PDB file of C-alpha atoms in Angstrom:
ATOM      1  CA  MET A   1      -8.277  -3.082 -14.931  1.00  0.00           C
ATOM      2  CA  SER A   2      -5.120  -3.185 -16.288  1.00  0.00           C
ATOM      3  CA  LEU A   3      -2.017  -2.038 -14.488  1.00  0.00           C
ATOM      4  CA  ASP A   4      -1.183  -0.227 -17.943  1.00  0.00           C
ATOM      5  CA  GLY A   5      -2.184   3.021 -17.478  1.00  0.00           C
ATOM      6  CA  PRO A   6      -1.356   6.524 -15.475  1.00  0.00           C
ATOM      7  CA  GLN A   7      -3.358   4.586 -12.151  1.00  0.00           C
ATOM      8  CA  THR A   8      -0.014   3.038 -11.873  1.00  0.00           C
ATOM      9  CA  LEU A   9       2.033   5.584 -12.628  1.00  0.00           C
ATOM     10  CA  ALA A  10      -0.262   7.470  -9.596  1.00  0.00           C
ATOM     11  CA  MET A  11       0.034   4.043  -7.413  1.00  0.00           C
ATOM     12  CA  MET A  12       3.665   4.011  -7.410  1.00  0.00           C
ATOM     13  CA  MET A  13       3.633   8.201  -6.124  1.00  0.00           C
ATOM     14  CA  PHE A  14       1.384   7.274  -3.435  1.00  0.00           C
ATOM     15  CA  LEU A  15       3.743   4.149  -2.346  1.00  0.00           C
ATOM     16  CA  GLU A  16       6.541   6.288  -2.265  1.00  0.00           C
ATOM     17  CA  LEU A  17       4.420   9.326  -0.286  1.00  0.00           C
ATOM     18  CA  ALA A  18       3.285   7.200   2.206  1.00  0.00           C
ATOM     19  CA  LEU A  19       6.366   4.820   3.203  1.00  0.00           C
ATOM     20  CA  GLY A  20       8.301   8.025   3.296  1.00  0.00           C
ATOM     21  CA  ILE A  21       6.384   9.291   6.500  1.00  0.00           C
ATOM     22  CA  PRO A  22       7.314   6.823   9.365  1.00  0.00           C
ATOM     23  CA  VAL A  23       4.206   7.198  11.740  1.00  0.00           C
ATOM     24  CA  VAL A  24       0.963   8.406  11.053  1.00  0.00           C
ATOM     25  CA  GLY A  25      -2.006   9.646  12.469  1.00  0.00           C
ATOM     26  CA  SER A  26      -1.789  11.240  16.634  1.00  0.00           C
ATOM     27  CA  GLY A  27      -1.362   7.552  18.049  1.00  0.00           C
ATOM     28  CA  GLY A  28       1.702   7.157  16.080  1.00  0.00           C
ATOM     29  CA  GLU A  29       0.271   3.554  14.174  1.00  0.00           C
ATOM     30  CA  SER A  30       3.161   3.110  10.936  1.00  0.00           C
ATOM     31  CA  ILE A  31       1.607   2.225   7.840  1.00  0.00           C
ATOM     32  CA  LEU A  32       2.820  -0.563   7.675  1.00  0.00           C
ATOM     33  CA  ARG A  33       1.043  -1.822  10.411  1.00  0.00           C
ATOM     34  CA  ARG A  34      -2.495  -0.456   8.248  1.00  0.00           C
ATOM     35  CA  VAL A  35      -1.691  -2.707   5.481  1.00  0.00           C
ATOM     36  CA  SER A  36      -1.344  -5.185   8.215  1.00  0.00           C
ATOM     37  CA  HIS A  37      -4.767  -4.866   9.677  1.00  0.00           C
ATOM     38  CA  GLU A  38      -6.323  -4.328   6.748  1.00  0.00           C
ATOM     39  CA  PHE A  39      -5.000  -8.014   5.157  1.00  0.00           C
ATOM     40  CA  GLU A  40      -5.320  -9.973   7.676  1.00  0.00           C
ATOM     41  CA  LEU A  41      -8.874  -9.194   7.607  1.00  0.00           C
ATOM     42  CA  THR A  42      -9.442 -10.720   4.860  1.00  0.00           C
ATOM     43  CA  LEU A  43      -6.413 -13.286   4.460  1.00  0.00           C
ATOM     44  CA  LYS A  44      -4.397 -16.259   5.908  1.00  0.00           C
ATOM     45  CA  PHE A  45      -0.941 -15.944   5.763  1.00  0.00           C
ATOM     46  CA  GLY A  46       1.969 -18.247   7.070  1.00  0.00           C
ATOM     47  CA  PHE A  47       5.501 -20.149   5.783  1.00  0.00           C
ATOM     48  CA  GLU A  48       6.125 -23.094   5.353  1.00  0.00           C
ATOM     49  CA  ASP A  49       8.539 -25.231   7.631  1.00  0.00           C
ATOM     50  CA  GLY A  50      12.099 -23.922   7.850  1.00  0.00           C
ATOM     51  CA  GLU A  51      11.251 -20.544   6.049  1.00  0.00           C
ATOM     52  CA  ARG A  52      10.026 -18.136   9.211  1.00  0.00           C
ATOM     53  CA  GLY A  53      14.627 -18.192   9.162  1.00  0.00           C
ATOM     54  CA  GLY A  54      14.682 -18.216  13.583  1.00  0.00           C
ATOM     55  CA  GLU A  55      11.404 -15.455  13.438  1.00  0.00           C
ATOM     56  CA  SER A  56       9.241 -17.125  16.675  1.00  0.00           C
ATOM     57  CA  SER A  57       6.681 -13.923  15.865  1.00  0.00           C
ATOM     58  CA  ILE A  58       6.189 -11.287  13.305  1.00  0.00           C
ATOM     59  CA  ASN A  59       4.634  -7.718  14.377  1.00  0.00           C
ATOM     60  CA  ALA A  60       1.983  -6.162  12.737  1.00  0.00           C
ATOM     61  CA  ASP A  61       4.803  -3.318  11.411  1.00  0.00           C
ATOM     62  CA  LEU A  62       7.029  -6.627   9.819  1.00  0.00           C
ATOM     63  CA  LEU A  63       3.738  -8.156   8.596  1.00  0.00           C
ATOM     64  CA  GLY A  64       2.628  -4.886   6.689  1.00  0.00           C
ATOM     65  CA  GLY A  65       5.966  -4.695   5.253  1.00  0.00           C
ATOM     66  CA  ALA A  66       6.780  -7.670   4.305  1.00  0.00           C
ATOM     67  CA  LEU A  67       3.174  -7.815   2.943  1.00  0.00           C
ATOM     68  CA  ILE A  68       4.481  -4.571   0.345  1.00  0.00           C
ATOM     69  CA  SER A  69       7.451  -6.547  -0.325  1.00  0.00           C
ATOM     70  CA  SER A  70       5.858  -8.979  -1.811  1.00  0.00           C
ATOM     71  CA  ALA A  71       3.685  -7.292  -3.890  1.00  0.00           C
ATOM     72  CA  LEU A  72       6.926  -5.057  -5.340  1.00  0.00           C
ATOM     73  CA  TYR A  73       8.854  -8.871  -6.037  1.00  0.00           C
ATOM     74  CA  ARG A  74       5.757  -9.809  -8.024  1.00  0.00           C
ATOM     75  CA  GLY A  75       5.303  -6.408  -9.494  1.00  0.00           C
ATOM     76  CA  THR A  76       9.146  -6.769 -10.507  1.00  0.00           C
ATOM     77  CA  SER A  77       8.961 -10.182 -11.547  1.00  0.00           C
ATOM     78  CA  GLY A  78       6.542  -9.212 -14.453  1.00  0.00           C
ATOM     79  CA  GLY A  79       2.951  -8.049 -12.719  1.00  0.00           C
ATOM     80  CA  LEU A  80       4.135  -4.117 -13.509  1.00  0.00           C
ATOM     81  CA  PRO A  81       4.814  -2.730 -16.198  1.00  0.00           C
ATOM     82  CA  PRO A  82       8.634  -2.177 -17.433  1.00  0.00           C
ATOM     83  CA  TRP A  83       8.279   2.150 -16.943  1.00  0.00           C
ATOM     84  CA  ALA A  84       6.843   0.893 -13.245  1.00  0.00           C
ATOM     85  CA  VAL A  85       9.645  -0.644 -11.922  1.00  0.00           C
ATOM     86  CA  GLU A  86      12.284   1.794 -12.817  1.00  0.00           C
ATOM     87  CA  ASP A  87      10.269   3.760 -10.456  1.00  0.00           C
ATOM     88  CA  ILE A  88      10.861   1.096  -7.533  1.00  0.00           C
ATOM     89  CA  PRO A  89      14.050   2.116  -6.447  1.00  0.00           C
ATOM     90  CA  GLY A  90      12.332   5.767  -4.992  1.00  0.00           C
ATOM     91  CA  VAL A  91      10.103   3.495  -3.366  1.00  0.00           C
ATOM     92  CA  TYR A  92      12.555   1.069  -1.429  1.00  0.00           C
ATOM     93  CA  SER A  93      14.377   4.448  -0.990  1.00  0.00           C
ATOM     94  CA  ALA A  94      11.044   5.613   0.678  1.00  0.00           C
ATOM     95  CA  MET A  95      11.159   2.710   2.668  1.00  0.00           C
ATOM     96  CA  PHE A  96      14.367   2.817   4.306  1.00  0.00           C
ATOM     97  CA  HIS A  97      14.084   6.333   5.238  1.00  0.00           C
ATOM     98  CA  GLY A  98      10.909   6.042   6.246  1.00  0.00           C
ATOM     99  CA  VAL A  99       9.120   3.354   7.888  1.00  0.00           C
ATOM    100  CA  CYS A 100      12.355   1.873   8.590  1.00  0.00           C
ATOM    101  CA  GLN A 101      14.044   5.450   9.975  1.00  0.00           C
ATOM    102  CA  GLN A 102      17.551   4.426   8.019  1.00  0.00           C
ATOM    103  CA  ASN A 103      17.578   0.940   9.460  1.00  0.00           C
ATOM    104  CA  PRO A 104      19.766  -1.833   7.457  1.00  0.00           C
ATOM    105  CA  GLN A 105      18.464  -4.571   9.784  1.00  0.00           C
ATOM    106  CA  SER A 106      14.676  -3.787   9.552  1.00  0.00           C
ATOM    107  CA  PHE A 107      14.877  -3.235   5.463  1.00  0.00           C
ATOM    108  CA  CYS A 108      16.535  -5.989   5.353  1.00  0.00           C
ATOM    109  CA  GLU A 109      14.337  -8.387   7.334  1.00  0.00           C
ATOM    110  CA  ILE A 110      10.763  -6.863   5.506  1.00  0.00           C
ATOM    111  CA  LEU A 111      12.757  -8.196   1.983  1.00  0.00           C
ATOM    112  CA  ARG A 112      13.678 -11.751   3.590  1.00  0.00           C
ATOM    113  CA  VAL A 113       9.984 -11.477   5.078  1.00  0.00           C
ATOM    114  CA  GLY A 114       8.589 -10.710   2.092  1.00  0.00           C
ATOM    115  CA  SER A 115       9.924 -13.326   0.227  1.00  0.00           C
ATOM    116  CA  ASN A 116       8.933 -16.177   2.471  1.00  0.00           C
ATOM    117  CA  LEU A 117       5.270 -14.984   2.908  1.00  0.00           C
ATOM    118  CA  ARG A 118       2.732 -17.632   1.883  1.00  0.00           C
ATOM    119  CA  LEU A 119      -0.956 -17.364   1.147  1.00  0.00           C
ATOM    120  CA  PHE A 120      -3.170 -19.836   3.199  1.00  0.00           C
ATOM    121  CA  GLY A 121      -6.112 -18.505   1.532  1.00  0.00           C
ATOM    122  CA  ALA A 122      -8.735 -15.996   1.667  1.00  0.00           C
ATOM    123  CA  VAL A 123     -11.466 -15.248   4.318  1.00  0.00           C
ATOM    124  CA  SER A 124     -15.007 -15.431   2.634  1.00  0.00           C
ATOM    125  CA  SER A 125     -17.009 -12.264   2.329  1.00  0.00           C
ATOM    126  CA  ASN A 126     -20.559 -14.293   3.092  1.00  0.00           C
ATOM    127  CA  LYS A 127     -20.370 -14.150   6.990  1.00  0.00           C
ATOM    128  CA  ASN A 128     -22.405 -17.171   7.298  1.00  0.00           C
ATOM    129  CA  ASN A 129     -19.365 -19.865   5.327  1.00  0.00           C
ATOM    130  CA  ALA A 130     -16.261 -18.025   6.953  1.00  0.00           C
ATOM    131  CA  SER A 131     -13.992 -20.671   5.814  1.00  0.00           C
ATOM    132  CA  ALA A 132     -10.751 -20.265   3.433  1.00  0.00           C
ATOM    133  CA  SER A 133     -11.237 -20.288  -0.558  1.00  0.00           C
ATOM    134  CA  ALA A 134      -8.528 -21.092  -2.436  1.00  0.00           C
ATOM    135  CA  TRP A 135      -7.252 -18.418  -4.565  1.00  0.00           C
ATOM    136  CA  PHE A 136      -7.056 -14.939  -4.015  1.00  0.00           C
ATOM    137  CA  GLY A 137      -6.824 -12.927  -7.108  1.00  0.00           C
ATOM    138  CA  ALA A 138      -4.214 -15.156  -9.600  1.00  0.00           C
ATOM    139  CA  ILE A 139      -2.557 -16.493  -6.120  1.00  0.00           C
ATOM    140  CA  PRO A 140      -3.599 -19.994  -5.520  1.00  0.00           C
ATOM    141  CA  ALA A 141      -3.809 -20.741  -1.562  1.00  0.00           C
ATOM    142  CA  GLY A 142      -0.249 -22.244  -0.687  1.00  0.00           C
ATOM    143  CA  LYS A 143       1.851 -19.851  -2.810  1.00  0.00           C
ATOM    144  CA  LYS A 144       4.786 -17.371  -2.332  1.00  0.00           C
ATOM    145  CA  LEU A 145       2.971 -13.353  -2.594  1.00  0.00           C
ATOM    146  CA  ALA A 146       6.282 -12.684  -4.350  1.00  0.00           C
ATOM    147  CA  GLY A 147       5.451 -14.518  -7.392  1.00  0.00           C
ATOM    148  CA  ARG A 148       7.179 -17.849  -8.989  1.00  0.00           C
ATOM    149  CA  TYR A 149      10.639 -16.359  -9.122  1.00  0.00           C
ATOM    150  CA  ILE A 150      10.901 -15.542  -5.797  1.00  0.00           C
ATOM    151  CA  GLU A 151       9.280 -19.344  -4.925  1.00  0.00           C
ATOM    152  CA  ASN A 152      11.597 -20.731  -7.015  1.00  0.00           C
ATOM    153  CA  MET A 153      14.311 -19.303  -5.429  1.00  0.00           C
ATOM    154  CA  SER A 154      17.058 -21.285  -3.651  1.00  0.00           C
ATOM    155  CA  SER A 155      17.710 -20.084  -0.046  1.00  0.00           C
ATOM    156  CA  LYS A 156      21.727 -19.913  -0.757  1.00  0.00           C
ATOM    157  CA  ALA A 157      20.556 -17.287  -3.727  1.00  0.00           C
ATOM    158  CA  LYS A 158      17.891 -15.534  -1.353  1.00  0.00           C
ATOM    159  CA  GLU A 159      20.789 -14.882   1.422  1.00  0.00           C
ATOM    160  CA  THR A 160      23.463 -13.926  -1.386  1.00  0.00           C
ATOM    161  CA  PHE A 161      20.471 -11.105  -2.144  1.00  0.00           C
ATOM    162  CA  LEU A 162      19.972  -9.919   0.689  1.00  0.00           C
ATOM    163  CA  THR A 163      23.376 -10.197   1.866  1.00  0.00           C
ATOM    164  CA  LYS A 164      24.645  -7.952  -0.917  1.00  0.00           C
ATOM    165  CA  THR A 165      21.603  -5.917  -0.216  1.00  0.00           C
ATOM    166  CA  ARG A 166      22.696  -4.981   3.567  1.00  0.00           C
ATOM    167  CA  ASP A 167      25.787  -4.034   2.528  1.00  0.00           C
ATOM    168  CA  LEU A 168      25.269  -1.840  -0.330  1.00  0.00           C
ATOM    169  CA  ILE A 169      22.833   0.242   1.810  1.00  0.00           C
ATOM    170  CA  THR A 170      25.537   0.170   4.749  1.00  0.00           C
ATOM    171  CA  PHE A 171      29.172  -0.925   4.408  1.00  0.00           C
ATOM    172  CA  THR A 172      29.628   0.563   0.366  1.00  0.00           C
ATOM    173  CA  THR A 173      30.617   3.634   1.905  1.00  0.00           C
ATOM    174  CA  ALA A 174      32.059   3.282   4.796  1.00  0.00           C
ATOM    175  CA  SER A 175      35.056   1.676   2.898  1.00  0.00           C
ATOM    176  CA  ALA A 176      35.019   4.394   0.156  1.00  0.00           C
ATOM    177  CA  ASN A 177      35.500   6.875   3.706  1.00  0.00           C
ATOM    178  CA  MET A 178      38.436   4.911   4.738  1.00  0.00           C
ATOM    179  CA  ASP A 179      39.999   5.112   1.337  1.00  0.00           C
ATOM    180  CA  ASN A 180      39.978   8.725   0.680  1.00  0.00           C
ATOM    181  CA  ASN A 181      39.739  10.332   4.738  1.00  0.00           C
ATOM    182  CA  SER A 182      41.786   8.138   6.330  1.00  0.00           C
ATOM    183  CA  ASP A 183      41.791  10.878   9.358  1.00  0.00           C
ATOM    184  CA  LYS A 184      38.147  10.669   9.821  1.00  0.00           C
ATOM    185  CA  THR A 185      36.861   8.857  12.844  1.00  0.00           C
ATOM    186  CA  ASN A 186      35.143   5.528  12.711  1.00  0.00           C
ATOM    187  CA  LYS A 187      32.215   7.250  14.057  1.00  0.00           C
ATOM    188  CA  GLN A 188      32.398  10.182  11.523  1.00  0.00           C
ATOM    189  CA  ILE A 189      32.537   7.310   9.016  1.00  0.00           C
ATOM    190  CA  CYS A 190      29.646   5.561  10.011  1.00  0.00           C
ATOM    191  CA  ASN A 191      27.797   8.629  10.516  1.00  0.00           C
ATOM    192  CA  SER A 192      28.785   9.239   6.493  1.00  0.00           C
ATOM    193  CA  VAL A 193      26.824   5.612   5.435  1.00  0.00           C
ATOM    194  CA  LEU A 194      23.519   6.277   6.201  1.00  0.00           C
ATOM    195  CA  CYS A 195      23.753  10.072   4.269  1.00  0.00           C
ATOM    196  CA  ASP A 196      24.998   8.252   1.380  1.00  0.00           C
ATOM    197  CA  SER A 197      21.964   5.978   1.312  1.00  0.00           C
ATOM    198  CA  LYS A 198      20.106   8.858  -0.117  1.00  0.00           C
ATOM    199  CA  ASN A 199      22.227   9.122  -3.201  1.00  0.00           C
ATOM    200  CA  PRO A 200      20.185   7.828  -6.316  1.00  0.00           C
ATOM    201  CA  ASP A 201      22.887   5.181  -7.143  1.00  0.00           C
ATOM    202  CA  VAL A 202      23.287   3.711  -4.347  1.00  0.00           C
ATOM    203  CA  TRP A 203      18.807   2.311  -4.885  1.00  0.00           C
ATOM    204  CA  ARG A 204      19.906   2.130  -9.085  1.00  0.00           C
ATOM    205  CA  GLN A 205      22.166  -0.812  -7.967  1.00  0.00           C
ATOM    206  CA  PHE A 206      19.447  -2.260  -5.898  1.00  0.00           C
ATOM    207  CA  LYS A 207      16.991  -1.984  -8.717  1.00  0.00           C
ATOM    208  CA  VAL A 208      19.840  -4.018 -10.556  1.00  0.00           C
ATOM    209  CA  LEU A 209      19.819  -6.969  -7.558  1.00  0.00           C
ATOM    210  CA  LEU A 210      16.300  -6.794  -7.227  1.00  0.00           C
ATOM    211  CA  LYS A 211      15.936  -7.151 -11.048  1.00  0.00           C
ATOM    212  CA  ALA A 212      17.988 -10.562 -10.931  1.00  0.00           C
ATOM    213  CA  ALA A 213      15.900 -11.884  -8.001  1.00  0.00           C
ATOM    214  CA  CYS A 214      12.640 -11.512 -10.210  1.00  0.00           C
ATOM    215  CA  GLY A 215      13.939 -13.078 -13.075  1.00  0.00           C
ATOM    216  CA  GLY A 216      15.725 -10.482 -15.015  1.00  0.00           C
ATOM    217  CA  LYS A 217      15.069  -7.992 -17.228  1.00  0.00           C
ATOM    218  CA  LYS A 218      11.975  -8.706 -18.990  1.00  0.00           C
ATOM    219  CA  LYS A 219      13.145  -7.284 -23.034  1.00  0.00           C
ATOM    220  CA  SER A 220       9.557  -8.328 -24.422  1.00  0.00           C
ATOM    221  CA  THR A 221       6.181  -7.039 -23.443  1.00  0.00           C
ATOM    222  CA  CYS A 222       3.037  -5.833 -24.295  1.00  0.00           C
ATOM    223  CA  TYR A 223       2.846  -2.762 -22.196  1.00  0.00           C
ATOM    224  CA  ASN A 224       2.916   0.508 -23.519  1.00  0.00           C
ATOM    225  CA  LEU A 225       5.149   3.399 -22.916  1.00  0.00           C
ATOM    226  CA  LYS A 226       4.847   5.533 -18.857  1.00  0.00           C
ATOM    227  CA  PRO A 227       2.483   7.592 -19.567  1.00  0.00           C
ATOM    228  CA  GLN A 228       2.781  11.711 -18.351  1.00  0.00           C
ATOM    229  CA  VAL A 229       1.721  13.192 -15.560  1.00  0.00           C
ATOM    230  CA  THR A 230      -1.256  15.864 -16.668  1.00  0.00           C
ATOM    231  CA  ASN A 231      -3.914  17.651 -15.651  1.00  0.00           C
ATOM    232  CA  TRP A 232      -6.155  17.417 -18.759  1.00  0.00           C
ATOM    233  CA  GLU A 233      -8.872  15.395 -16.936  1.00  0.00           C
ATOM    234  CA  CYS A 234      -9.433  18.153 -14.168  1.00  0.00           C
ATOM    235  CA  ASP A 235      -9.005  20.662 -17.172  1.00  0.00           C
ATOM    236  CA  ARG A 236     -11.494  19.066 -19.974  1.00  0.00           C
ATOM    237  CA  ILE A 237     -14.279  18.313 -16.365  1.00  0.00           C
TER     238      ILE A 237
END
């Protein structure tokens, strides 16, 4: 199925709504854990030496967030139509304020692990043959889920991207508040930082960082224009 249609518009809207909810269900299970459990049944993931970044274990929430982040990296690298990429800041903003509960460290850790996650194989659906196949969709075993631009990104460039992202959602507003409101206490300044992270401009700036990390703006594509939200199908039926 092509991603160049209203189904992708619905997918982006769903992601933004779903990631904006900190927990789901009476047991308080996050959507990130649900994603992790669903994919671990069919796929094998891992890291090459040196990519784990000192993380001794990856919990279910972090793995689920990393899987979503990998998909968004891949989409920004050319897997999604340009008009869908324009909606990605809203998805990341929802992730930060929802499942990450406005924690810059948790958010950046999801980005980091998502940029390092590799496919080790897909588990066969044949119960008599539980071996892993070499491909999952268009991704061969051993390749990063995030796509070729993240695959070829140097460690230094990756750390620069993560540092700029963390600074953008954490420190930029604090510096501005110190300049304009010298009589504020440090506590008041810190509280205003996370409030400003709801500003759409912050996430538009993040989109610039994300696009640069994923190969830059895709100027020449064969994708169509963004579809418009309509109830035509419902009316027709």
